[in-house]
Coordinates of C-alpha atoms and ligand atoms in Angstrom, one line a residue:
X1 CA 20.5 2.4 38.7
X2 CA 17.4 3.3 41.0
X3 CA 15.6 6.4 41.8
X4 CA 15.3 7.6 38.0
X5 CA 13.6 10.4 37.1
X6 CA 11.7 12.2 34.2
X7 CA 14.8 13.9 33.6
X8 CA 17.4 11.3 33.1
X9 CA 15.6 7.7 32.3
X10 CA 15.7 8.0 28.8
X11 CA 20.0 7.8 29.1
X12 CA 19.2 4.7 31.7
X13 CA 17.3 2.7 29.3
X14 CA 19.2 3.8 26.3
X15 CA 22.3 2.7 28.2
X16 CA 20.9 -0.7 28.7
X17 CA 21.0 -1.5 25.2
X18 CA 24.5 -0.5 25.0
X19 CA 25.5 -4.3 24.4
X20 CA 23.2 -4.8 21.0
X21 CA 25.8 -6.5 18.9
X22 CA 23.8 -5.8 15.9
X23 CA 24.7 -2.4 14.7
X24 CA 21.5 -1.7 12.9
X25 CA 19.5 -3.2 15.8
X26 CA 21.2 -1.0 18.2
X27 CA 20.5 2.2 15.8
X28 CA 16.7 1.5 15.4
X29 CA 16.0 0.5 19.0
X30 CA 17.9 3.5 21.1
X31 CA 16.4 6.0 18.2
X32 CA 13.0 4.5 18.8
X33 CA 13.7 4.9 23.1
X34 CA 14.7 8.3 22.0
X35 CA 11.8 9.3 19.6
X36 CA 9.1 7.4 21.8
X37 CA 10.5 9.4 25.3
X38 CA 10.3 12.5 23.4
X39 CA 6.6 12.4 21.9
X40 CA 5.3 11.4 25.7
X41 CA 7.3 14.4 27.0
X42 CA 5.9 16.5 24.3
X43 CA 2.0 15.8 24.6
X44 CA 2.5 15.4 28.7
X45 CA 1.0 12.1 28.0
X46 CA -0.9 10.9 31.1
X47 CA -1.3 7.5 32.6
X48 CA -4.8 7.1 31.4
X49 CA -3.8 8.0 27.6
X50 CA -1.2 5.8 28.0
X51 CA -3.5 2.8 28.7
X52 CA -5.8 3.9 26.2
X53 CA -2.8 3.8 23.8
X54 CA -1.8 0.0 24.7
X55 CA -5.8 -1.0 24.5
X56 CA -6.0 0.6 20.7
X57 CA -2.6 -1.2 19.8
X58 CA -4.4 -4.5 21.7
X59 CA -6.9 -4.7 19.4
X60 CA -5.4 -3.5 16.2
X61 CA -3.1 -6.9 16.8
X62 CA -6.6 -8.5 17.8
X63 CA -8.1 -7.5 14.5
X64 CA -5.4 -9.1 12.5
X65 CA -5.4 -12.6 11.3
X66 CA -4.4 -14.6 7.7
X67 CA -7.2 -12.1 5.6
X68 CA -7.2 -8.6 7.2
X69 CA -3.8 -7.0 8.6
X70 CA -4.8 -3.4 10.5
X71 CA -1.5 -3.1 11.6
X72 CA -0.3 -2.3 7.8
X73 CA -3.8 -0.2 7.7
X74 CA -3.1 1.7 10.7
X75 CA 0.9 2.4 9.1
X76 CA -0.9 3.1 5.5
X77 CA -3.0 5.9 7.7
X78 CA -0.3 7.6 9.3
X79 CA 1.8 8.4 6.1
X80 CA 4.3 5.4 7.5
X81 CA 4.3 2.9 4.5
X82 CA 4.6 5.6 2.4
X83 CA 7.2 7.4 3.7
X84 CA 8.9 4.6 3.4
X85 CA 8.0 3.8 0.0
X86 CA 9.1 7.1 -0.6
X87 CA 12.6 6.6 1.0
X88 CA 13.7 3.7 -0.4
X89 CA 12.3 3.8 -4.1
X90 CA 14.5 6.9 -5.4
X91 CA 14.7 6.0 -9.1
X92 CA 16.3 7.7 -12.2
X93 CA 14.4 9.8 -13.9
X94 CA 12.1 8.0 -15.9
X95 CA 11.3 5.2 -14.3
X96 CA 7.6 4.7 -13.1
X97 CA 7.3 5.6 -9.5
X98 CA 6.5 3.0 -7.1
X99 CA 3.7 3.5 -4.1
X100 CA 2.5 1.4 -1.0
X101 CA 1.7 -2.4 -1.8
X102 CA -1.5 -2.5 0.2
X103 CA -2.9 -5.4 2.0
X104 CA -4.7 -6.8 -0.5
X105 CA -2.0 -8.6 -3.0
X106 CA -2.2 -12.4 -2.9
X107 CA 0.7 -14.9 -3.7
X108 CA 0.0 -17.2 -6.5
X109 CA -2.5 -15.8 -8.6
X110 CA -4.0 -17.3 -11.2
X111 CA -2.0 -17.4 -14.5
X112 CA -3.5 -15.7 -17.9
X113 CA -3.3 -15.4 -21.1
X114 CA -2.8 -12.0 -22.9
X115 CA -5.9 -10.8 -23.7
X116 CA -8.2 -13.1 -21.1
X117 CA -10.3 -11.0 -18.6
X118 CA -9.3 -10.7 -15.4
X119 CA -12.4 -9.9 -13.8
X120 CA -13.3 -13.5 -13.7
X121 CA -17.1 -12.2 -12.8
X122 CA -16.3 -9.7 -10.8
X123 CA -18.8 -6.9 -11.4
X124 CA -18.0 -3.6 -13.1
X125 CA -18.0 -2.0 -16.6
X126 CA -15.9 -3.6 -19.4
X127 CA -12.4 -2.4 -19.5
X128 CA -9.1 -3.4 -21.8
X129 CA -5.7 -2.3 -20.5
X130 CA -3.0 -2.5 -22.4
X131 CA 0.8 -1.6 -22.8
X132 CA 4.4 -2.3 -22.4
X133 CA 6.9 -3.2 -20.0
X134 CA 10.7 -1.5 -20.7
X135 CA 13.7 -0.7 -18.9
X136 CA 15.5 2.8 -19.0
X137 CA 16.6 2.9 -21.8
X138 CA 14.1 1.5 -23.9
X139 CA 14.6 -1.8 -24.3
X140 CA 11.5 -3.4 -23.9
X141 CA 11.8 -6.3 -21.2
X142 CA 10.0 -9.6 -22.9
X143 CA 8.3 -11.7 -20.2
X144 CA 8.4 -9.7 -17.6
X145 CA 5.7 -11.0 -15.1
X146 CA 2.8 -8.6 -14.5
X147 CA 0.6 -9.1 -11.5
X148 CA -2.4 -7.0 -11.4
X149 CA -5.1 -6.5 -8.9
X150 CA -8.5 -4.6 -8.0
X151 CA -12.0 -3.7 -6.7
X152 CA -14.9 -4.9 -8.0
X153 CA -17.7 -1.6 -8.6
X154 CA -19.0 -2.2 -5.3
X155 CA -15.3 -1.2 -3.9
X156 CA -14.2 -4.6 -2.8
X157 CA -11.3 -7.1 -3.2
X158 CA -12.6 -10.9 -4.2
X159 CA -10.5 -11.1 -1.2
X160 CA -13.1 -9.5 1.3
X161 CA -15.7 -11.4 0.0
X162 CA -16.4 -14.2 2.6
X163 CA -17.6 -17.5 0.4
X164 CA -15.9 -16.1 -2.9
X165 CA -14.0 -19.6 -4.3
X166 CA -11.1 -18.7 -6.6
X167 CA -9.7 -15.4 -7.2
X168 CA -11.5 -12.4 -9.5
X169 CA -10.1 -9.0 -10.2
X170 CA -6.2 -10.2 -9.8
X171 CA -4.0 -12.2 -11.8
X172 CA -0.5 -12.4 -13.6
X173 CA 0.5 -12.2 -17.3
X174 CA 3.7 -12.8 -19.0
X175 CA 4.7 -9.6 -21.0
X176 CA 5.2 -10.3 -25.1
X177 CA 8.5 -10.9 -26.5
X178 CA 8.3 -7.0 -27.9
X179 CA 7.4 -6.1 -24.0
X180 CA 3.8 -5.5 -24.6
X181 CA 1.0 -6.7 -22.8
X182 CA -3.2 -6.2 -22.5
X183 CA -6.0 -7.9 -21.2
X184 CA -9.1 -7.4 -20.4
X185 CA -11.1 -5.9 -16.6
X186 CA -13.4 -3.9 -15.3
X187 CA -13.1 -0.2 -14.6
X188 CA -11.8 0.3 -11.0
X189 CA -13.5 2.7 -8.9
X190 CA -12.3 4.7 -5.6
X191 CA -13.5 2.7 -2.5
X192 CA -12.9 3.1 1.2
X193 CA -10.3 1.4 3.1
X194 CA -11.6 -1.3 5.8
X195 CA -13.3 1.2 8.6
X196 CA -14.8 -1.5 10.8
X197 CA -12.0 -1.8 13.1
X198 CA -9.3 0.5 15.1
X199 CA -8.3 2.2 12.1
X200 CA -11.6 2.9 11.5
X201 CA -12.2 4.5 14.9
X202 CA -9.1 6.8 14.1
X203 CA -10.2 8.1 11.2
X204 CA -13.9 8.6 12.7
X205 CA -12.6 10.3 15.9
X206 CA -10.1 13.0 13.4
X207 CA -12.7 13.4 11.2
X208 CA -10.8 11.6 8.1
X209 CA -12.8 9.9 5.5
X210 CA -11.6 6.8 4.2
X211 CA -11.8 6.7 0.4
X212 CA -8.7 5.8 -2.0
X213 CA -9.1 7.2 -5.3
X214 CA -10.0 4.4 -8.2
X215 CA -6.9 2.3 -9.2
X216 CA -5.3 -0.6 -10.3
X217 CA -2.5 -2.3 -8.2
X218 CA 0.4 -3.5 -10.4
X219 CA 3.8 -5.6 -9.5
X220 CA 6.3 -6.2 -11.6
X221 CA 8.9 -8.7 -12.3
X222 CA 11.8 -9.4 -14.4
X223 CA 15.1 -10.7 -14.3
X224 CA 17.7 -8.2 -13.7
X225 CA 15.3 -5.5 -12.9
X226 CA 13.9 -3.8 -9.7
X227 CA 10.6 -5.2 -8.7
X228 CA 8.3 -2.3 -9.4
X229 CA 5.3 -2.1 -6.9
X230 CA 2.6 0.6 -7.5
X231 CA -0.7 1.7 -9.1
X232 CA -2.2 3.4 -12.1
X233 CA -4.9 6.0 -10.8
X234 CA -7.7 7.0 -12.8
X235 CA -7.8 10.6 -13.5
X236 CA -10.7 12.9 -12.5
X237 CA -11.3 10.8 -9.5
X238 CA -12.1 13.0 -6.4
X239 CA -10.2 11.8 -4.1
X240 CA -6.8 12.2 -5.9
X241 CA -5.1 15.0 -3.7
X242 CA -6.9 13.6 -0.4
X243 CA -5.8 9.6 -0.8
X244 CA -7.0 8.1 2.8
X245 CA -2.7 6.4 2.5
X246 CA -1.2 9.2 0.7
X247 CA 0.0 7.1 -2.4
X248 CA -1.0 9.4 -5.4
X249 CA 1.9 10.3 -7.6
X250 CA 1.3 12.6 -10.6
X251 CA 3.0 10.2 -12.9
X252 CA 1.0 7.3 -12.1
X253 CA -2.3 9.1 -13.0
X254 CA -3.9 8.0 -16.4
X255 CA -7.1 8.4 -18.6
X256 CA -9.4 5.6 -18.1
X257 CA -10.7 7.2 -22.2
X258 CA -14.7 6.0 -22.6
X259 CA -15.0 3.9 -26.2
X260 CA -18.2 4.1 -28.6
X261 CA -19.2 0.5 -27.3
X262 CA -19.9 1.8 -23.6
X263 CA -16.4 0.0 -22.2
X264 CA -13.3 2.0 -21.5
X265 CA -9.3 1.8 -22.6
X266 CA -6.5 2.6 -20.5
X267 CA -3.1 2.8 -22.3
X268 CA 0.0 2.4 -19.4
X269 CA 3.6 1.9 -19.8
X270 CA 5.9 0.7 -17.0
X271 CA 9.4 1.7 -17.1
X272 CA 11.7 -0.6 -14.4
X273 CA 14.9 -0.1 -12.9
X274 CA 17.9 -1.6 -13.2
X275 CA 18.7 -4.3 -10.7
X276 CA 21.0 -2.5 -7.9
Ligands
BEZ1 C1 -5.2 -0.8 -1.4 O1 -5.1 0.0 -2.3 O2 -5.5 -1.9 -1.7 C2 -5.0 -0.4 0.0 C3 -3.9 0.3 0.3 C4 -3.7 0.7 1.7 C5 -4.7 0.4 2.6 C6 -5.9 -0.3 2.2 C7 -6.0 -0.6 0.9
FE2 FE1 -6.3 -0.9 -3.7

């Protein structure tokens, strides 16, 4: 086909994948032609915004490597990840909501016992969390594995801390044979997302700031259960209803209650779903 035009190269190219023999390929790829066409028609984009466009997606790929991955940021920012979340984590009523995994979870983290600290010298006031892992209805789910990870006060993952050795602020426990679990932390704090590359920019240029309200990341897993992904927020925290990834859910936000001794308790109970 030659001589196309504004008007009818959309049809062209989604013609040309006509042949996808995956289904679901076929789906995603002419509804992305489709969508993608329609926002350029839409804003009238120009050539030069166009180049501008393939120079920010350049160096958000530029920006990734093993440690930092602004692709997921740049998703997190636009309300992608957890729209998707959203979509595909509609639970019975009950169970604890799920929200975006963030790039900051790391595979193999160290193993502790209930009651250890997982702070591991990561800076921050004293903290004990404790509570139980069940399913719907009731049962409490013995050994479920609980990962858990954090900021330090200062807002930052052991993770982005070049020259850290060994892991502080994360790590998984077993859940008791009644379901329960607790250990010991620090209190987490709201903290703004990485800014010092593309996604940065965006949020600079829109006038966005980047602050997540305080939390704790949790994932959990147990045999013949959903893994749960999500967060317990701390309540009062001022960035609740302006999250800089839109993951607040109501449900998931819990009193971080100050004790006599200057630490703090927070009391959380995970309810998982079923296996599908
Ligand atoms: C986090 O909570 O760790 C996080 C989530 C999305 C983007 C950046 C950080
Ligand atoms: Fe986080």
């Amino acid at each position: 086909m030659r001589n196309l035009n504004q008007d009818n190269i959309t049809q062209a190219v989604i013609a040309r994948f006509a042949d996808t023999p995956d289904p679901r390929l076929k789906e995603i790829v002419t509804s992305l032609v489709q969508h993608l066409h329609a926002f350029a028609r839409e804003v009238k984009l120009t050539e030069g915004e166009w180049f501008q466009g393939i120079d920010y997606l350049t160096r958000t790929g530029q920006m990734c490597d093993a440690k930092r991955q602004e692709f997921i940021l740049l998703s997190d920012v636009l309300g992608l990840s957890m729209l998707t979340v959203a979509m595909n984590n509609d639970k019975p009523q009950g169970c604890t909501e799920a929200t975006v995994f963030g790039p900051f979870y790391v595979e193999g983290a160290p193993h502790y016992e209930l009651g250890d600290d997982v702070a591991n010298g990561a800076s921050g006031e004293p903290c004990v969390v404790r509570g139980t892992v069940r399913g719907i209805g009731g049962e409490p789910v013995a050994g479920a594995t609980i990962n858990v990870w954090q900021a330090d006060d200062e807002g930052r993952y052991d993770v982005q801390r070049p020259g850290l050795q060994g892991s502080q602020g994360r790590g998984e426990l077993t859940a008791a044979p009644d379901g329960s679990f607790h250990f010991r932390t620090i209190v987490a704090e709201a903290y703004p997302i990485p800014t010092d590359g593309p996604v940065g920019e965006l949020l600079q240029a829109t006038r966005r700031h980047p602050w997540r309200p305080a939390h704790l990341h949790f994932k959990i897993d147990a045999p013949g259960y959903e893994t749960l992904i999500t967060h317990v927020f701390r309540d009062g925290d001022q960035y609740l209803d302006s999250d800089a990834v839109f993951g607040v859910r109501q449900s998931l936000v819990a009193d971080w209650t100050p004790l006599p001794d200057g630490s703090h308790a927070l009391v959380y109970d995970f309810v998982l779903n079923p296996a599908r």
